[in-house]
């Protein structure tokens, strides 16, 4: 008992440490990346054009605050001019570019023009006259040479992609104002005093809208699911792993990428989780490059095998005579002798998940399958023979090669007798 009392705490410590170690490994497996998505410069340009179009459509029409100026002229009286209902109704982007960098992704739109409409009002009061002089009309404003730039930060946060605004600005180079209605020619010179206020209002309003848009886009990214349902049985794990890798001409996103069971049943780890070297998209004319580790394919293989999807019953074929023992009399003579002219079913099942290996130049898979022949006699299903197939399928860009071994066993002789040949088909 004394020995047991000394050993028991050590055993408990060992079991506890093993438990937490295994839990840490399970948690770490979800932090591994098996799929890489690389967006090239061409892809970034496409995304940039898409975002600019979306941004413009969400900004316009953009209402600006009312602008008012009052001037007191000694002896003569007071002058008040108001611009109201100021609205940006059109924006045109002449040129733009996007560039990943150390601080984030830089978007710049230059040579941008925008058009504004407004109502103007003029009022003059003086103690010299007992009446008030006023006039009103509409104004059109043309903004030219506007440059808009922003820098976006990208990082992974709890498995999702977080977007942050590092820098944002808008600069207007030139502006022209034209008045219509009333005695507009009389007030044109005075209205030009509003240029600085209009420029400031345009810059502030566009900058504010861009910040709001980035905040909404970040919220959208945060709300994206971490798993995408594939069907009733499988989901694709799209949890982001590590921060995006930014180069001078591309952005790489690493995700988990494995297939998981939707019912969260435990699936044996049939697949090999050894990470493969990353594949880089060297052709910049391609928008998108996707690098898959073989573990992604093997996770799908293991999942659908566990869900019993790799089992088939064949009872109808184009040539129905093949599902009669008479059609097999030269392949398995004893089958025909024992069950002459009886109909058959073929039950095909994989004995283990296909193992897929990815190399630089080809993909190969090892498949182990069993073909069970059932004879239908007097309404009874009788399994009479089993043919085991082991095949290695090698796929390259130019050909598909199949290497197979076949073994046969019947119901009267359970010892498998290997047929003395190995086939290789190309």
Short mmCIF file of C-alpha atoms in Angstrom, two decimals:
data_model
loop_
_atom_site.label_atom_id
_atom_site.label_comp_id
_atom_site.label_asym_id
_atom_site.label_seq_id
_atom_site.Cartn_x
_atom_site.Cartn_y
_atom_site.Cartn_z
CA UNK A 1 0.00 0.00 0.00
CA UNK A 2 2.85 2.36 0.71
CA UNK A 3 4.29 1.72 -2.73
CA UNK A 4 0.88 2.31 -4.28
CA UNK A 5 0.45 5.58 -2.40
CA UNK A 6 3.76 6.79 -3.81
CA UNK A 7 3.07 5.68 -7.37
CA UNK A 8 -0.54 6.90 -7.58
CA UNK A 9 0.28 10.67 -7.54
CA UNK A 10 2.83 10.11 -10.32
CA UNK A 11 0.24 8.26 -12.38
CA UNK A 12 -2.30 11.03 -11.87
CA UNK A 13 0.28 13.64 -12.87
CA UNK A 14 1.18 11.67 -15.98
CA UNK A 15 -2.48 11.22 -17.02
CA UNK A 16 -3.25 14.91 -16.41
CA UNK A 17 -0.25 16.12 -18.40
CA UNK A 18 -1.06 13.73 -21.23
CA UNK A 19 -4.63 15.01 -21.34
CA UNK A 20 -3.63 18.67 -21.59
CA UNK A 21 -0.93 17.81 -24.11
CA UNK A 22 -3.44 16.06 -26.35
CA UNK A 23 -5.87 18.98 -26.01
CA UNK A 24 -3.13 21.41 -27.01
CA UNK A 25 -2.36 19.32 -30.08
CA UNK A 26 -6.05 19.28 -31.10
CA UNK A 27 -6.21 23.06 -30.71
CA UNK A 28 -3.00 23.52 -32.66
CA UNK A 29 -4.29 21.41 -35.56
CA UNK A 30 -6.95 24.04 -36.23
CA UNK A 31 -4.17 26.65 -36.44
CA UNK A 32 -2.36 24.86 -39.26
CA UNK A 33 -2.71 26.04 -42.83
CA UNK A 34 -3.34 23.50 -45.58
CA UNK A 35 -4.54 25.92 -48.26
CA UNK A 36 -2.96 29.11 -49.54
CA UNK A 37 -4.75 31.68 -51.69
CA UNK A 38 -2.55 34.12 -53.57
CA UNK A 39 -4.00 37.23 -55.20
CA UNK A 40 -1.62 38.55 -57.86
CA UNK A 41 -1.30 42.16 -59.01
CA UNK A 42 -3.82 41.45 -61.77
CA UNK A 43 -6.27 40.14 -59.19
CA UNK A 44 -5.62 43.14 -56.93
CA UNK A 45 -6.35 45.50 -59.83
CA UNK A 46 -9.64 43.69 -60.43
CA UNK A 47 -10.57 43.96 -56.74
CA UNK A 48 -9.54 47.63 -56.76
CA UNK A 49 -11.80 48.45 -59.72
CA UNK A 50 -14.63 46.55 -58.07
CA UNK A 51 -14.19 48.42 -54.80
CA UNK A 52 -14.01 51.81 -56.54
CA UNK A 53 -17.24 51.11 -58.43
CA UNK A 54 -18.91 49.95 -55.22
CA UNK A 55 -17.59 52.95 -53.27
CA UNK A 56 -18.84 55.47 -55.84
CA UNK A 57 -22.29 53.87 -55.96
CA UNK A 58 -22.51 53.96 -52.15
CA UNK A 59 -21.26 57.57 -51.87
CA UNK A 60 -23.45 59.35 -54.41
CA UNK A 61 -25.64 61.21 -53.98
CA UNK A 62 -23.71 62.74 -51.08
CA UNK A 63 -25.21 65.73 -49.29
CA UNK A 64 -22.88 68.39 -47.87
CA UNK A 65 -23.70 70.76 -45.03
CA UNK A 66 -25.06 74.22 -45.78
CA UNK A 67 -22.44 76.94 -46.26
CA UNK A 68 -23.20 80.48 -45.18
CA UNK A 69 -21.21 83.72 -45.17
CA UNK A 70 -22.19 87.10 -43.80
CA UNK A 71 -20.24 90.29 -44.32
CA UNK A 72 -20.83 93.55 -42.56
CA UNK A 73 -19.89 96.53 -44.70
CA UNK A 74 -19.37 99.75 -42.72
CA UNK A 75 -22.02 102.38 -43.38
CA UNK A 76 -23.46 100.43 -46.39
CA UNK A 77 -25.06 97.48 -44.50
CA UNK A 78 -24.93 93.67 -44.31
CA UNK A 79 -24.54 91.05 -47.06
CA UNK A 80 -25.46 87.39 -46.49
CA UNK A 81 -24.89 84.60 -49.00
CA UNK A 82 -25.99 80.99 -48.51
CA UNK A 83 -25.30 77.79 -50.43
CA UNK A 84 -27.80 75.06 -49.50
CA UNK A 85 -28.84 71.61 -50.76
CA UNK A 86 -25.23 71.00 -51.83
CA UNK A 87 -25.07 67.52 -53.33
CA UNK A 88 -22.30 65.52 -55.03
CA UNK A 89 -24.16 63.68 -57.77
CA UNK A 90 -21.34 62.38 -59.98
CA UNK A 91 -17.78 61.12 -59.48
CA UNK A 92 -15.39 60.02 -62.25
CA UNK A 93 -12.03 58.36 -61.54
CA UNK A 94 -9.48 58.93 -64.28
CA UNK A 95 -6.74 56.64 -62.97
CA UNK A 96 -6.06 54.50 -59.91
CA UNK A 97 -3.66 51.93 -58.55
CA UNK A 98 -3.28 49.50 -55.65
CA UNK A 99 0.01 48.49 -54.10
CA UNK A 100 0.73 46.15 -51.18
CA UNK A 101 3.45 47.34 -48.85
CA UNK A 102 4.96 46.93 -45.41
CA UNK A 103 2.34 49.11 -43.72
CA UNK A 104 -0.66 47.68 -45.59
CA UNK A 105 -2.44 47.87 -48.92
CA UNK A 106 -2.39 51.32 -50.52
CA UNK A 107 -5.26 52.46 -52.78
CA UNK A 108 -4.89 55.73 -54.70
CA UNK A 109 -7.38 57.33 -57.10
CA UNK A 110 -6.01 60.37 -58.94
CA UNK A 111 -7.28 62.78 -61.57
CA UNK A 112 -10.76 62.39 -60.09
CA UNK A 113 -13.52 64.82 -60.97
CA UNK A 114 -16.88 65.29 -59.29
CA UNK A 115 -19.93 67.41 -59.97
CA UNK A 116 -22.04 69.20 -57.39
CA UNK A 117 -25.37 71.00 -57.50
CA UNK A 118 -26.59 73.61 -54.99
CA UNK A 119 -29.06 76.41 -54.37
CA UNK A 120 -27.74 79.91 -53.75
CA UNK A 121 -29.37 82.78 -51.89
CA UNK A 122 -28.28 86.44 -51.65
CA UNK A 123 -29.57 89.01 -49.17
CA UNK A 124 -28.62 92.66 -48.64
CA UNK A 125 -29.92 94.86 -45.87
CA UNK A 126 -29.01 98.49 -45.09
CA UNK A 127 -30.23 101.20 -42.80
CA UNK A 128 -30.22 103.52 -45.78
CA UNK A 129 -33.24 101.81 -47.35
CA UNK A 130 -36.29 100.45 -45.56
CA UNK A 131 -36.41 97.44 -47.88
CA UNK A 132 -34.52 94.13 -48.11
CA UNK A 133 -32.82 93.17 -51.37
CA UNK A 134 -32.60 89.41 -52.07
CA UNK A 135 -32.04 87.04 -54.98
CA UNK A 136 -31.68 83.27 -55.48
CA UNK A 137 -30.94 80.61 -58.06
CA UNK A 138 -29.02 77.39 -58.65
CA UNK A 139 -25.29 76.72 -58.77
CA UNK A 140 -23.18 74.05 -60.44
CA UNK A 141 -19.75 73.18 -59.06
CA UNK A 142 -17.00 71.31 -60.89
CA UNK A 143 -14.21 69.74 -58.81
CA UNK A 144 -11.11 68.72 -60.75
CA UNK A 145 -7.78 67.10 -59.99
CA UNK A 146 -9.04 65.42 -56.83
CA UNK A 147 -6.84 62.72 -55.33
CA UNK A 148 -8.11 60.14 -52.84
CA UNK A 149 -5.83 57.73 -51.01
CA UNK A 150 -6.15 55.21 -48.23
CA UNK A 151 -4.02 52.54 -46.62
CA UNK A 152 -5.66 49.39 -45.28
CA UNK A 153 -4.16 47.10 -42.69
CA UNK A 154 -4.89 43.35 -42.84
CA UNK A 155 -4.49 40.95 -39.95
CA UNK A 156 -5.95 37.70 -38.68
CA UNK A 157 -8.02 37.90 -35.52
CA UNK A 158 -9.56 34.79 -33.97
CA UNK A 159 -9.67 32.99 -37.30
CA UNK A 160 -11.25 35.86 -39.24
CA UNK A 161 -9.78 38.60 -41.39
CA UNK A 162 -9.74 42.05 -39.76
CA UNK A 163 -9.56 45.19 -41.86
CA UNK A 164 -8.27 48.41 -40.32
CA UNK A 165 -7.87 51.91 -41.75
CA UNK A 166 -4.24 52.99 -41.33
CA UNK A 167 -4.50 56.25 -43.26
CA UNK A 168 -7.10 58.06 -45.35
CA UNK A 169 -7.15 61.41 -47.13
CA UNK A 170 -8.71 63.46 -49.89
CA UNK A 171 -7.17 66.46 -51.68
CA UNK A 172 -8.91 68.80 -54.13
CA UNK A 173 -6.70 70.69 -56.57
CA UNK A 174 -9.13 72.97 -58.40
CA UNK A 175 -12.77 74.03 -58.28
CA UNK A 176 -15.07 76.17 -60.43
CA UNK A 177 -18.50 77.57 -59.50
CA UNK A 178 -21.16 78.75 -61.92
CA UNK A 179 -24.37 80.52 -60.87
CA UNK A 180 -27.67 80.45 -62.75
CA UNK A 181 -30.92 82.26 -62.14
CA UNK A 182 -31.66 85.78 -60.94
CA UNK A 183 -28.95 88.38 -61.44
CA UNK A 184 -26.32 85.69 -61.07
CA UNK A 185 -23.77 87.64 -63.12
CA UNK A 186 -23.82 90.28 -60.40
CA UNK A 187 -22.88 87.90 -57.61
CA UNK A 188 -20.42 85.62 -59.42
CA UNK A 189 -17.40 87.37 -57.99
CA UNK A 190 -18.72 87.20 -54.45
CA UNK A 191 -19.66 83.53 -54.66
CA UNK A 192 -16.05 82.62 -55.49
CA UNK A 193 -15.28 83.41 -51.87
CA UNK A 194 -16.98 80.10 -51.06
CA UNK A 195 -14.34 78.03 -52.88
CA UNK A 196 -12.25 77.17 -49.83
CA UNK A 197 -15.33 76.21 -47.82
CA UNK A 198 -16.65 74.00 -50.63
CA UNK A 199 -13.24 72.33 -51.05
CA UNK A 200 -13.05 71.64 -47.31
CA UNK A 201 -16.62 70.31 -47.26
CA UNK A 202 -15.93 67.94 -50.20
CA UNK A 203 -12.68 66.63 -48.70
CA UNK A 204 -14.19 66.07 -45.27
CA UNK A 205 -17.38 64.45 -46.59
CA UNK A 206 -15.57 61.97 -48.87
CA UNK A 207 -13.03 61.09 -46.16
CA UNK A 208 -15.84 60.47 -43.68
CA UNK A 209 -17.74 58.29 -46.16
CA UNK A 210 -14.63 56.22 -46.90
CA UNK A 211 -14.06 55.62 -43.18
CA UNK A 212 -17.67 54.51 -42.78
CA UNK A 213 -17.33 52.21 -45.79
CA UNK A 214 -14.17 50.57 -44.45
CA UNK A 215 -15.86 50.05 -41.08
CA UNK A 216 -18.82 48.35 -42.77
CA UNK A 217 -16.49 46.20 -44.88
CA UNK A 218 -14.60 45.13 -41.75
CA UNK A 219 -17.89 44.22 -40.04
CA UNK A 220 -18.83 42.16 -43.09
CA UNK A 221 -15.51 40.28 -42.98
CA UNK A 222 -15.93 39.67 -39.24
CA UNK A 223 -19.40 38.22 -39.81
CA UNK A 224 -18.26 35.70 -42.43
CA UNK A 225 -18.61 32.07 -41.25
CA UNK A 226 -15.51 30.02 -40.46
CA UNK A 227 -17.02 27.00 -42.17
CA UNK A 228 -18.77 26.72 -45.53
CA UNK A 229 -21.29 23.86 -45.88
CA UNK A 230 -20.47 21.64 -48.86
CA UNK A 231 -23.42 19.26 -48.49
CA UNK A 232 -25.40 17.59 -45.70
CA UNK A 233 -22.29 15.79 -44.46
CA UNK A 234 -19.26 18.02 -45.02
CA UNK A 235 -18.13 21.57 -44.40
CA UNK A 236 -14.99 23.35 -45.54
CA UNK A 237 -12.95 24.96 -42.77
CA UNK A 238 -12.01 28.46 -43.98
CA UNK A 239 -10.51 29.67 -40.71
CA UNK A 240 -7.72 32.17 -41.44
CA UNK A 241 -4.32 31.13 -40.12
CA UNK A 242 -1.50 33.65 -39.58
CA UNK A 243 -1.53 37.21 -40.89
CA UNK A 244 -1.71 37.79 -44.66
CA UNK A 245 1.67 37.87 -46.39
CA UNK A 246 2.11 41.10 -48.37
CA UNK A 247 4.71 41.37 -51.11
CA UNK A 248 5.25 44.12 -53.66
CA UNK A 249 2.93 42.43 -56.16
CA UNK A 250 0.68 39.98 -54.31
CA UNK A 251 -1.17 39.10 -51.12
CA UNK A 252 -1.23 35.57 -49.73
CA UNK A 253 -3.94 34.32 -47.37
CA UNK A 254 -3.47 31.07 -45.46
CA UNK A 255 -6.55 29.16 -44.34
CA UNK A 256 -7.07 25.79 -42.67
CA UNK A 257 -8.83 24.39 -45.75
CA UNK A 258 -9.68 20.93 -44.41
CA UNK A 259 -13.03 19.19 -44.83
CA UNK A 260 -14.86 18.55 -41.57
CA UNK A 261 -18.00 16.62 -40.65
CA UNK A 262 -21.07 18.81 -40.15
CA UNK A 263 -22.35 16.55 -37.37
CA UNK A 264 -18.98 16.92 -35.61
CA UNK A 265 -18.52 13.16 -35.36
CA UNK A 266 -14.98 12.05 -34.72
CA UNK A 267 -13.22 11.09 -37.94
CA UNK A 268 -10.10 8.93 -37.86
CA UNK A 269 -7.03 10.83 -38.97
CA UNK A 270 -6.41 8.85 -42.15
CA UNK A 271 -4.72 11.70 -43.95
CA UNK A 272 -1.13 12.77 -43.73
CA UNK A 273 -0.84 16.24 -42.22
CA UNK A 274 2.74 16.88 -43.29
CA UNK A 275 2.70 20.29 -44.88
CA UNK A 276 3.88 20.59 -48.46
CA UNK A 277 6.13 23.41 -49.69
CA UNK A 278 4.07 26.45 -50.74
CA UNK A 279 3.30 26.92 -54.41
CA UNK A 280 3.74 30.48 -55.65
CA UNK A 281 1.86 31.99 -58.56
CA UNK A 282 4.63 33.25 -60.82
CA UNK A 283 2.33 34.18 -63.72
CA UNK A 284 1.12 37.69 -62.89
CA UNK A 285 -1.45 37.51 -65.70
CA UNK A 286 -3.44 35.14 -63.50
CA UNK A 287 -5.66 36.84 -60.95
CA UNK A 288 -5.71 34.06 -58.37
CA UNK A 289 -3.50 31.17 -57.33
CA UNK A 290 -4.62 28.42 -54.93
CA UNK A 291 -2.18 26.02 -53.30
CA UNK A 292 -3.70 22.87 -51.77
CA UNK A 293 -1.85 20.56 -49.42
CA UNK A 294 -2.60 16.88 -49.98
CA UNK A 295 -4.11 16.84 -46.47
CA UNK A 296 -7.10 18.77 -47.87
CA UNK A 297 -7.86 16.02 -50.38
CA UNK A 298 -7.25 13.29 -47.83
CA UNK A 299 -9.53 14.99 -45.28
CA UNK A 300 -12.35 14.87 -47.85
CA UNK A 301 -11.50 11.25 -48.62
CA UNK A 302 -11.58 10.25 -44.94
CA UNK A 303 -14.79 12.19 -44.25
CA UNK A 304 -16.82 10.68 -47.08
CA UNK A 305 -15.44 7.22 -46.34
CA UNK A 306 -16.53 7.55 -42.72
CA UNK A 307 -19.98 8.75 -43.89
CA UNK A 308 -20.28 5.48 -45.88
CA UNK A 309 -20.41 7.29 -49.21
CA UNK A 310 -17.89 4.97 -50.84
CA UNK A 311 -20.29 2.03 -51.16
CA UNK A 312 -22.30 1.26 -54.26
CA UNK A 313 -24.79 -1.43 -55.29
CA UNK A 314 -24.95 -2.12 -59.02
CA UNK A 315 -28.14 -3.82 -60.16
CA UNK A 316 -28.61 -2.18 -63.54
CA UNK A 317 -26.09 -1.77 -66.37
CA UNK A 318 -26.47 -0.97 -70.08
CA UNK A 319 -25.78 -4.64 -70.91
CA UNK A 320 -27.96 -6.40 -68.33
CA UNK A 321 -26.57 -9.83 -69.34
CA UNK A 322 -23.43 -8.92 -67.41
CA UNK A 323 -25.48 -9.19 -64.21
CA UNK A 324 -26.16 -12.87 -64.83
CA UNK A 325 -23.91 -15.75 -63.87
CA UNK A 326 -23.86 -16.80 -67.54
CA UNK A 327 -21.84 -13.68 -68.33
CA UNK A 328 -19.20 -14.72 -65.77
CA UNK A 329 -18.83 -18.37 -66.75
CA UNK A 330 -15.38 -17.83 -68.26
CA UNK A 331 -14.18 -15.50 -65.47
CA UNK A 332 -15.40 -17.53 -62.47
CA UNK A 333 -16.41 -20.97 -63.90
CA UNK A 334 -17.37 -22.45 -60.52
CA UNK A 335 -19.85 -19.61 -59.98
CA UNK A 336 -21.73 -20.48 -63.15
CA UNK A 337 -21.68 -24.19 -62.39
CA UNK A 338 -23.20 -23.70 -58.94
CA UNK A 339 -25.70 -20.95 -59.87
CA UNK A 340 -26.49 -21.30 -63.58
CA UNK A 341 -28.33 -18.38 -65.20
CA UNK A 342 -29.08 -16.57 -61.94
CA UNK A 343 -29.25 -12.78 -61.71
CA UNK A 344 -26.63 -10.94 -59.67
CA UNK A 345 -25.92 -7.75 -57.79
CA UNK A 346 -22.49 -6.19 -57.49
CA UNK A 347 -21.66 -4.54 -54.17
CA UNK A 348 -18.64 -2.28 -54.49
CA UNK A 349 -17.08 -0.77 -51.38
CA UNK A 350 -13.76 0.75 -50.47
CA UNK A 351 -12.05 -1.04 -47.60
CA UNK A 352 -10.20 2.13 -46.57
CA UNK A 353 -10.17 5.79 -47.60
CA UNK A 354 -8.22 6.49 -50.80
CA UNK A 355 -4.79 7.84 -49.94
CA UNK A 356 -3.86 10.80 -52.13
CA UNK A 357 -0.33 12.08 -52.60
CA UNK A 358 0.53 15.34 -54.34
CA UNK A 359 3.87 15.82 -56.03
CA UNK A 360 5.19 18.66 -58.13
CA UNK A 361 4.37 17.01 -61.46
CA UNK A 362 1.57 14.59 -60.67
CA UNK A 363 -1.10 13.40 -58.26
CA UNK A 364 -1.40 9.74 -57.35
CA UNK A 365 -3.96 7.86 -55.30
CA UNK A 366 -4.00 4.40 -53.75
CA UNK A 367 -7.41 2.73 -53.70
CA UNK A 368 -8.37 -0.54 -51.99
CA UNK A 369 -11.80 -1.81 -53.03
CA UNK A 370 -13.86 -4.98 -52.58
CA UNK A 371 -16.31 -6.25 -55.17
CA UNK A 372 -18.81 -8.64 -53.59
CA UNK A 373 -20.91 -10.70 -56.00
CA UNK A 374 -24.43 -11.47 -54.78
CA UNK A 375 -26.53 -14.10 -56.50
CA UNK A 376 -30.32 -13.64 -56.45
CA UNK A 377 -31.85 -17.10 -56.10
CA UNK A 378 -35.51 -17.64 -55.20
CA UNK A 379 -35.75 -14.15 -53.70
CA UNK A 380 -32.70 -14.74 -51.52
CA UNK A 381 -29.51 -12.66 -51.75
CA UNK A 382 -26.49 -14.95 -51.51
CA UNK A 383 -22.95 -13.48 -51.36
CA UNK A 384 -20.88 -15.94 -53.34
CA UNK A 385 -17.58 -14.29 -54.15
CA UNK A 386 -15.34 -11.37 -53.34
CA UNK A 387 -12.83 -9.73 -55.64
CA UNK A 388 -10.35 -7.40 -53.93
CA UNK A 389 -8.73 -4.70 -55.98
CA UNK A 390 -5.70 -2.65 -55.06
CA UNK A 391 -5.04 0.14 -57.54
CA UNK A 392 -2.60 3.00 -57.76
CA UNK A 393 -3.75 5.81 -60.03
CA UNK A 394 -1.14 8.29 -61.21
CA UNK A 395 -2.39 11.46 -62.90
CA UNK A 396 -0.07 13.86 -64.68
CA UNK A 397 -0.65 16.65 -67.17
CA UNK A 398 -0.25 14.29 -70.12
CA UNK A 399 -1.54 10.86 -69.03
CA UNK A 400 -3.26 8.71 -66.41
CA UNK A 401 -1.60 5.47 -65.33
CA UNK A 402 -3.39 2.72 -63.37
CA UNK A 403 -1.49 -0.11 -61.67
CA UNK A 404 -3.64 -2.82 -60.08
CA UNK A 405 -3.47 -6.11 -58.18
CA UNK A 406 -6.51 -8.40 -58.00
CA UNK A 407 -7.36 -11.12 -55.47
CA UNK A 408 -10.34 -13.47 -55.54
CA UNK A 409 -12.12 -15.54 -52.88
CA UNK A 410 -15.38 -17.50 -53.07
CA UNK A 411 -17.81 -18.47 -50.37
CA UNK A 412 -16.58 -22.05 -50.31
CA UNK A 413 -12.90 -21.15 -49.98
CA UNK A 414 -12.19 -18.20 -47.68
CA UNK A 415 -8.45 -18.29 -48.39
CA UNK A 416 -7.79 -15.59 -50.95
CA UNK A 417 -6.16 -16.92 -54.11
CA UNK A 418 -4.23 -14.20 -55.93
CA UNK A 419 -4.67 -14.26 -59.67
CA UNK A 420 -1.13 -14.44 -61.05
CA UNK A 421 -0.98 -11.13 -62.84
CA UNK A 422 -0.56 -7.46 -62.13
CA UNK A 423 -2.04 -4.98 -64.61
CA UNK A 424 -0.67 -1.65 -65.64
CA UNK A 425 -2.83 0.59 -67.85
CA UNK A 426 -1.81 3.89 -69.32
#
